[in-house]
């Protein structure tokens, strides 16, 4: 393998990996405040990009994306208020069934609205053939957009949880819900907020990646599996580890094309997921005890 | 300040509290003592709003609060230091305290928060030293101090504490009880739940004895300390063997 090809694979790995990481962080945010795995997480990514695509004919790209993210966040809030909020300490199984049901529901609604057509947002800068060359490695500018936007988003998210009062409130609910209520924090609103945040970052990821991967009503399922694998790989609830795990999975997938047919690409993440669940259910970086200490 | 009339509460089909009536006047330290499983924690959770009473009346500053959610009750000036400390273990000491002051943030009294933080650090110098440390890595005694400090950050008029001496060394227990009487001197009202009856009664003005969800005895602390039943059951004096001698 030539050095250029090697770096080409690395860049592709990072691009997909960071998207997986964002989906995984979406899982983590909701998991941390509620203990729920929201299997409709991938659908937020789909909704974000599909809504933005539908809006682009009527407004500038940036405005369409912002609006799409806001709409997706509102949908996230609505889902929480309609289907989750009124449940009084539901069982894990019931929550899994509810969120899987929600993902199917959202997908069917999307199919009814947008059909089966494959669509895409336009490239943010340049087009599909433009590329920037770094010493023989050709990178599409959109790849830089994906990596840049997602990195900034992760950093902002970290700062939000660490330095703002609302972020602290959400972490307090994750650490100890009852104690948070005793401080006067409305835990239910924090849960709604965590759904909005997860939906929002998923939508942003969906928009930046859409020009490269294209969007379709059912794109969420695959992303949810990859994101879930990454979340488990990094240790459920741990967002920084999710970034590392995401990049790892993305790179492994990217190099796998080199040694086996592309069709097996998706099988890799499922295999990793099963392996991790069998061998290290606390994740690569976590121990079982740390699982009980939830942190964003 | 606080008045309960015939309060009944429980979990699911299990009824834990049976017609409990107590009252706490402003500036008092009142203690509730009772054995394991008597329902002390259930009683405090019911007052704090974590548990809805089945029936009965709870008045705080003459306002009915029975059935109000916990987050509303803190805002009215009634704070609970929960059993087992329940600090936010993944957050720093300072963050724990700031969250305790959430009530003040919400009321846009940010300047008060800083002043209160100063005061708290004066009372608990150990917490200032450990400001940036994760609360989960504090010792048991320090965590208890933090839990009390966090509740104080909301500026409560009534502070309820659920077994603050649990699992702590005698010296630390002494320190905590000193702080409790200091709180009364500052004009706060304290409702103290304890299994350590001797220590609790020595600092309290009045006490109630809770047995299997019922108030079976009440009175000034001195009277309870003298009471033979209390001595037998909670102060560990074996009267029967003393008589035999
Ligand atoms: N979450 C719960 N669900 C069901 N039953 C409970 C729950 N919490 C407490 N109980 C029951 O209620 C009764 C009273 O418990 P509570 O915790 O109020 O006792 P306590 O006086 O605080 O005891 P301790 O001194 O051990 O803390 C016990 O019989 C207990 O088993
Ligand atoms: Mg108790």
XYZ file of C-alpha atoms and ligand atoms in Angstrom:
573
model
C 0.000 0.000 0.000
C 1.350 3.389 -0.925
C 1.736 6.096 1.685
C -0.836 8.254 -0.115
C -3.396 5.468 -0.104
C -2.697 4.825 3.545
C -3.481 8.423 4.436
C -6.506 8.366 2.157
C -7.875 5.496 4.239
C -7.032 7.310 7.462
C -8.884 10.444 6.364
C -11.911 8.402 5.318
C -11.760 6.621 8.669
C -11.691 9.879 10.609
C -14.584 11.307 8.591
C -16.906 8.383 9.281
C -15.480 7.866 12.741
C -16.305 11.346 13.947
C -19.889 10.975 12.701
C -20.180 7.718 14.633
C -18.754 9.528 17.629
C -21.418 12.235 17.399
C -24.174 9.633 17.242
C -22.554 7.886 20.220
C -22.422 11.142 22.174
C -26.119 11.539 21.406
C -26.701 8.120 22.961
C -24.570 9.095 25.955
C -26.288 12.387 26.703
C -29.686 10.734 26.940
C -28.292 7.690 28.715
C -26.639 9.864 31.334
C -29.717 11.855 32.276
C -32.228 9.012 32.015
C -30.520 5.630 31.885
C -32.364 5.083 28.615
C -30.711 3.922 25.379
C -32.571 5.926 22.770
C -32.576 3.689 19.705
C -34.171 6.482 17.681
C -30.853 8.368 17.826
C -29.976 7.581 14.193
C -33.320 8.976 13.089
C -32.330 12.416 14.385
C -29.399 12.368 11.962
C -31.706 11.398 9.123
C -34.297 14.042 10.056
C -31.673 16.788 10.242
C -30.311 16.141 6.786
C -33.677 15.417 5.098
C -35.274 18.563 6.517
C -32.275 20.663 5.473
C -32.432 19.181 1.958
C -36.104 20.069 1.706
C -35.434 23.622 2.863
C -32.438 24.444 0.610
C -34.499 25.418 -2.463
C -36.104 28.202 -0.458
C -33.175 29.736 1.439
C -29.391 29.898 1.729
C -27.682 26.658 2.765
C -26.562 27.889 6.184
C -30.043 29.107 7.084
C -31.568 25.816 5.893
C -29.184 23.854 8.113
C -29.800 26.033 11.157
C -33.542 25.775 10.694
C -33.324 22.008 10.166
C -31.329 21.610 13.380
C -33.851 23.680 15.327
C -36.785 21.722 13.902
C -35.084 18.428 14.748
C -34.463 19.647 18.286
C -38.124 20.517 18.640
C -39.053 17.063 17.343
C -36.689 15.596 19.956
C -38.391 17.596 22.685
C -41.826 16.622 21.414
C -40.919 12.927 21.401
C -39.712 13.143 24.983
C -42.786 15.036 26.149
C -45.247 12.735 24.357
C -43.663 9.334 24.912
C -41.163 9.442 27.782
C -41.996 12.170 30.293
C -45.161 10.739 31.756
C -43.712 7.262 32.343
C -43.108 6.662 36.039
C -39.792 4.782 36.444
C -40.391 2.416 33.504
C -38.481 -0.846 33.103
C -35.465 -1.000 30.802
C -37.200 -3.466 28.490
C -40.192 -1.182 28.150
C -37.948 1.759 27.282
C -36.083 -0.272 24.654
C -39.357 -1.282 23.042
C -40.624 2.298 23.121
C -37.509 3.812 21.535
C -37.262 1.092 18.872
C -40.939 1.665 18.150
C -40.265 5.381 17.857
C -37.430 4.823 15.405
C -39.718 2.703 13.206
C -42.452 5.327 13.453
C -40.118 8.175 12.466
C -38.735 6.153 9.557
C -42.217 5.373 8.248
C -43.263 9.009 8.490
C -40.073 9.999 6.648
C -40.812 7.431 3.957
C -44.288 8.888 3.540
C -42.949 12.439 3.280
C -39.767 11.994 1.241
C -40.190 8.629 -0.474
C -37.347 6.237 -1.131
C -35.282 8.716 -3.158
C -31.648 9.169 -2.291
C -30.893 12.877 -1.850
C -28.006 15.015 -0.744
C -27.218 18.496 0.452
C -24.922 20.449 -1.903
C -21.222 20.582 -1.037
C -20.622 23.451 1.391
C -17.638 24.639 -0.667
C -16.736 23.441 -4.147
C -18.361 20.309 -5.557
C -17.882 16.542 -5.664
C -14.777 16.746 -7.861
C -12.957 19.569 -6.100
C -10.242 18.437 -3.758
C -7.477 19.843 -1.671
C -4.117 18.169 -1.925
C -1.878 17.596 1.072
C 1.362 16.142 -0.236
C -0.300 13.816 -2.693
C -3.262 13.001 -0.453
C -6.461 14.315 -2.010
C -9.128 15.421 0.403
C -12.560 16.709 -0.463
C -13.225 20.060 1.229
C -16.431 18.563 2.605
C -14.323 16.108 4.604
C -12.657 19.069 6.263
C -16.098 20.517 6.967
C -17.198 17.270 8.619
C -14.092 16.966 10.762
C -14.010 20.666 11.622
C -17.679 21.097 12.510
C -17.825 17.889 14.544
C -14.643 18.708 16.455
C -15.888 22.189 17.312
C -19.227 20.706 18.347
C -17.577 18.224 20.708
C -15.499 21.001 22.272
C -18.503 23.295 22.700
C -20.446 20.432 24.242
C -17.668 19.770 26.752
C -17.521 23.450 27.674
C -21.302 23.557 27.980
C -21.351 20.667 30.459
C -18.409 21.988 32.423
C -18.902 25.715 32.645
C -22.571 26.601 32.274
C -25.143 26.300 35.026
C -27.546 24.390 32.746
C -24.775 21.971 31.823
C -23.993 21.446 35.489
C -27.660 20.876 36.197
C -27.739 18.128 33.569
C -24.636 16.505 35.031
C -26.149 16.740 38.497
C -29.239 14.889 37.279
C -26.973 12.243 35.777
C -24.932 11.893 38.960
C -27.854 11.762 41.364
C -31.341 12.564 40.235
C -32.932 12.714 43.675
C -30.220 14.984 45.072
C -30.579 17.223 42.023
C -34.290 17.578 42.739
C -33.458 18.451 46.340
C -31.362 21.337 44.984
C -34.470 22.632 43.224
C -33.531 21.350 39.768
C -36.424 20.229 37.614
C -35.146 16.808 36.544
C -37.916 16.281 34.000
C -36.983 19.442 32.134
C -33.372 18.295 32.086
C -34.479 15.071 30.401
C -36.348 17.054 27.752
C -33.262 19.171 27.278
C -31.073 16.089 26.859
C -33.366 14.857 24.078
C -33.156 18.269 22.419
C -29.360 18.312 22.650
C -29.011 14.794 21.281
C -31.386 15.575 18.441
C -29.520 18.809 17.717
C -26.025 17.338 17.471
C -27.366 14.399 15.459
C -28.991 16.827 13.020
C -25.785 18.839 12.629
C -23.846 15.647 11.909
C -26.491 14.586 9.389
C -26.212 17.892 7.552
C -22.420 18.050 7.263
C -22.107 14.441 6.157
C -25.024 14.446 3.726
C -23.029 15.647 0.650
C -20.614 12.712 1.072
C -22.823 9.831 2.197
C -26.176 11.004 0.757
C -29.379 10.879 2.746
C -32.298 8.523 2.640
C -35.272 7.855 4.917
C -33.639 4.723 6.341
C -30.090 6.002 6.874
C -30.657 6.160 10.642
C -30.651 2.422 11.289
C -27.083 1.820 10.187
C -25.852 4.919 11.987
C -27.613 3.897 15.173
C -25.872 0.515 15.122
C -22.480 2.104 14.468
C -23.072 4.796 17.064
C -24.234 2.236 19.594
C -21.140 0.125 18.938
C -18.973 3.179 19.519
C -20.855 4.143 22.673
C -20.382 0.632 24.088
C -16.785 0.500 22.881
C -15.957 3.728 24.678
C -17.941 2.791 27.749
C -21.570 3.858 27.919
C -21.963 7.423 29.121
C -18.390 8.536 28.483
C -18.337 11.078 25.648
C -14.620 11.735 25.322
C -13.974 7.996 25.107
C -16.695 7.856 22.459
C -14.664 10.185 20.263
C -11.642 7.902 20.503
C -13.767 4.799 19.957
C -15.516 6.440 16.994
C -12.244 7.263 15.273
C -11.069 3.724 15.979
C -14.137 2.098 14.437
C -14.085 4.472 11.475
C -10.451 3.658 10.749
C -10.901 -0.093 11.162
C -13.846 0.009 8.768
C -11.939 2.094 6.299
C -8.968 -0.265 6.223
C -11.208 -3.308 6.071
C -12.084 -2.426 2.460
C -8.477 -3.080 1.674
C -8.539 -6.683 2.866
C -12.112 -7.747 2.242
C -15.089 -6.923 0.059
C -16.941 -3.680 0.865
C -20.084 -5.666 1.525
C -18.546 -6.910 4.775
C -17.906 -3.402 6.067
C -21.041 -3.286 8.171
C -20.460 -6.755 9.540
C -17.333 -5.437 11.213
C -19.085 -3.107 13.623
C -21.604 -5.798 14.547
C -18.753 -8.213 15.243
C -16.964 -5.615 17.354
C -20.181 -4.860 19.211
C -20.743 -8.531 20.049
C -17.105 -9.042 21.005
C -17.109 -6.049 23.338
C -20.408 -7.065 24.898
C -18.960 -10.521 25.600
C -15.488 -9.540 26.696
C -15.565 -6.008 28.137
C -19.128 -4.779 28.665
C -17.737 -1.739 30.521
C -16.045 -0.576 27.309
C -12.418 -0.435 26.244
C -11.478 2.276 28.684
C -13.871 1.713 31.538
C -14.092 -0.787 34.317
C -17.360 -2.198 35.599
C -17.189 -0.021 38.712
C -16.782 3.101 36.632
C -19.990 2.230 34.805
C -21.836 3.250 37.937
C -20.166 6.665 37.898
C -21.890 8.286 34.960
C -20.249 11.328 33.460
C -20.660 13.202 30.221
C -42.687 26.731 60.987
C -43.532 23.133 60.089
C -46.639 21.231 61.074
C -47.731 17.729 60.095
C -51.222 16.460 60.843
C -52.116 12.764 60.512
C -49.698 12.205 57.653
C -49.762 8.745 56.092
C -47.298 7.625 53.444
C -45.706 4.515 52.010
C -44.420 2.701 48.964
C -46.837 0.897 46.665
C -49.133 -1.155 48.861
C -46.852 -0.871 51.866
C -47.970 1.778 54.342
C -45.014 3.022 56.376
C -46.276 6.121 58.213
C -49.469 5.917 60.263
C -51.115 9.203 61.224
C -47.913 11.036 62.067
C -48.372 14.461 63.634
C -45.383 16.613 64.545
C -44.531 20.271 64.624
C -41.350 22.329 64.577
C -41.257 25.917 65.807
C -38.918 28.580 64.427
C -35.407 28.493 65.906
C -35.772 25.016 67.371
C -33.733 21.893 66.912
C -36.191 19.015 66.901
C -35.051 15.432 66.642
C -36.828 12.294 65.548
C -35.296 9.111 66.858
C -36.222 5.564 65.998
C -34.804 2.164 65.125
C -33.955 0.868 61.646
C -37.002 0.753 59.450
C -39.138 2.886 61.747
C -39.917 5.210 58.857
C -37.679 8.184 59.657
C -36.343 8.533 56.129
C -39.817 8.029 54.715
C -41.069 10.863 56.908
C -38.374 13.302 55.756
C -38.824 12.308 52.105
C -42.531 12.977 52.443
C -41.926 16.440 53.871
C -39.293 17.206 51.214
C -41.694 16.218 48.444
C -39.805 13.185 47.146
C -42.729 11.063 48.255
C -46.416 11.955 48.026
C -48.378 11.493 51.252
C -51.511 9.337 51.009
C -53.410 11.557 53.373
C -52.910 14.187 56.023
C -51.739 17.743 56.014
C -48.262 19.292 55.816
C -47.944 23.007 56.484
C -44.695 24.910 55.997
C -44.816 28.549 57.064
C -48.608 28.095 57.160
C -48.709 27.079 53.481
C -49.887 23.564 52.561
C -47.044 21.734 50.805
C -48.293 18.136 50.874
C -47.946 16.661 47.390
C -45.817 19.516 46.039
C -42.842 18.303 43.982
C -39.453 18.389 45.737
C -38.010 21.106 43.502
C -40.805 23.492 44.536
C -40.413 22.827 48.250
C -36.708 23.783 48.219
C -37.714 27.104 46.712
C -40.059 27.744 49.636
C -37.109 27.461 52.062
C -37.134 23.862 53.282
C -33.995 21.856 52.463
C -33.158 18.191 53.060
C -29.723 16.694 53.646
C -30.536 13.195 52.437
C -29.574 9.928 54.070
C -26.216 8.625 52.841
C -24.998 12.094 51.769
C -25.901 11.760 48.075
C -23.279 14.231 46.895
C -22.757 14.585 43.131
C -19.748 12.296 43.131
C -18.601 13.016 39.567
C -18.497 16.753 40.178
C -16.122 18.955 42.137
C -16.797 20.227 45.639
C -17.279 23.730 44.281
C -19.726 22.546 41.620
C -21.707 20.692 44.270
C -22.001 23.892 46.278
C -22.953 25.986 43.251
C -25.698 23.504 42.438
C -26.882 23.812 46.019
C -27.278 27.524 45.296
C -29.440 26.835 42.238
C -32.419 28.353 44.059
C -30.495 31.630 44.256
C -29.417 31.510 40.607
C -33.019 31.072 39.628
C -33.958 34.101 41.720
C -31.135 36.066 40.048
C -29.279 36.625 43.317
C -25.846 35.838 41.930
C -24.027 38.206 44.246
C -25.600 36.403 47.209
C -24.165 33.127 45.932
C -20.577 34.338 46.193
C -21.146 35.752 49.648
C -22.819 32.551 50.808
C -19.925 30.513 49.380
C -17.505 32.599 51.453
C -19.565 31.996 54.586
C -19.781 28.266 53.923
C -16.025 28.041 53.442
C -15.579 29.789 56.793
C -17.771 27.226 58.515
C -16.233 24.315 56.601
C -12.587 25.232 55.939
C -11.898 21.652 54.852
C -14.211 22.109 51.881
C -12.306 25.166 50.727
C -9.060 23.201 50.726
C -10.715 20.561 48.569
C -12.642 22.944 46.320
C -11.449 21.405 43.047
C -11.551 17.777 44.157
C -14.247 15.384 42.917
C -16.854 14.916 45.621
C -16.755 11.139 45.189
C -13.134 11.094 46.363
C -13.837 12.867 49.676
C -13.837 10.956 52.954
C -17.186 10.056 54.496
C -16.993 12.908 56.992
C -16.085 15.427 54.316
C -18.917 14.194 52.117
C -21.342 14.698 54.993
C -20.042 18.245 55.490
C -20.462 18.846 51.773
C -24.021 17.518 51.820
C -24.882 19.873 54.702
C -23.084 22.783 53.038
C -24.867 22.149 49.754
C -28.252 22.253 51.467
C -27.256 25.484 53.249
C -26.324 27.123 49.938
C -30.020 27.377 49.087
C -30.461 29.605 52.132
C -33.140 27.487 53.817
C -35.101 28.545 56.879
C -35.674 24.915 57.832
C -32.955 22.356 57.282
C -33.769 18.668 57.665
C -30.973 16.156 58.153
C -31.271 12.417 57.788
C -28.760 10.604 59.999
C -25.807 12.942 59.490
C -23.689 10.889 61.919
C -24.145 7.594 60.083
C -20.914 5.663 59.679
C -18.661 8.434 60.979
C -15.922 8.395 63.613
C -16.850 9.887 67.033
C -14.662 12.937 66.508
C -16.332 13.788 63.196
C -19.756 13.182 64.727
C -18.894 15.694 67.421
C -17.883 18.237 64.791
C -21.129 17.766 62.924
C -23.244 18.196 66.037
C -21.304 21.332 66.861
C -22.208 22.700 63.448
C -25.850 21.797 64.001
C -26.086 23.804 67.209
C -24.158 26.598 65.488
C -26.914 26.652 62.849
C -29.527 27.220 65.518
C -27.473 30.105 66.913
C -27.571 31.625 63.436
C -31.361 31.494 63.564
C -31.980 28.416 61.442
C -34.491 25.755 62.347
C -33.333 22.150 62.289
C -35.240 18.887 62.017
C -32.785 16.137 62.824
C -33.338 12.437 62.287
C -30.940 10.193 64.153
C -30.279 6.700 65.378
C -27.584 8.108 67.611
C -30.249 9.097 70.138
C -27.917 10.274 72.862
C -26.064 12.752 70.692
C -29.266 13.921 69.014
C -31.133 14.495 72.261
C -28.200 16.313 73.812
C -28.256 18.929 71.067
C -32.020 19.106 70.422
C -34.675 21.133 72.230
C -37.432 18.581 71.721
C -37.705 15.095 70.398
C -40.127 12.563 68.982
C -39.796 8.799 69.111
C -40.944 7.024 65.981
C -41.736 3.317 66.184
C -42.990 1.329 63.202
C -44.389 4.438 61.599
C -46.104 5.841 64.670
C -45.078 8.618 67.047
C -45.055 6.820 70.417
C -43.405 9.436 72.605
C -42.620 13.117 72.475
C -41.352 15.834 74.758
C -38.415 18.045 75.722
C -35.039 16.390 75.209
C -34.253 16.236 78.937
C -37.479 14.342 79.631
C -36.789 11.864 76.851
C -33.250 11.325 78.095
C -34.727 10.460 81.508
C -37.463 8.243 80.086
C -36.939 4.587 80.962
C -38.374 3.241 77.706
C -36.164 5.539 75.684
C -33.145 4.572 77.741
C -33.860 0.902 77.263
C -34.598 1.050 73.564
C -32.346 3.786 72.244
C -29.677 4.713 74.744
C -28.410 1.181 75.167
C -28.861 1.036 78.945
C -29.743 -2.453 80.015
C -32.076 -1.616 82.902
C -33.108 -5.219 83.549
C -29.592 -6.343 84.275
C -28.977 -3.258 86.413
C -31.956 -4.170 88.584
C -30.745 -7.737 88.932
C -27.440 -6.480 90.202
N -38.154 2.673 48.129
C -38.807 1.832 48.952
N -39.657 0.916 48.452
C -40.330 0.063 49.259
N -40.211 0.050 50.586
C -39.384 0.934 51.172
C -38.634 1.872 50.376
N -37.896 2.618 51.202
C -38.159 2.187 52.447
N -39.059 1.173 52.442
C -39.590 0.473 53.620
O -40.166 1.419 54.471
C -39.882 1.121 55.825
C -39.298 2.353 56.496
O -38.069 2.685 55.851
P -37.255 3.987 56.202
O -36.128 4.056 55.252
O -38.175 5.140 56.272
O -36.707 3.644 57.656
P -35.687 4.450 58.541
O -36.361 4.728 59.811
O -35.145 5.601 57.807
O -34.560 3.351 58.762
P -32.972 3.554 58.873
O -32.699 3.977 60.259
O -32.420 2.190 58.602
O -32.559 4.539 57.855
C -38.946 -0.079 55.814
O -39.689 -1.207 56.172
C -38.473 -0.180 54.400
O -38.313 -1.518 54.024
Mg -33.339 6.165 57.180
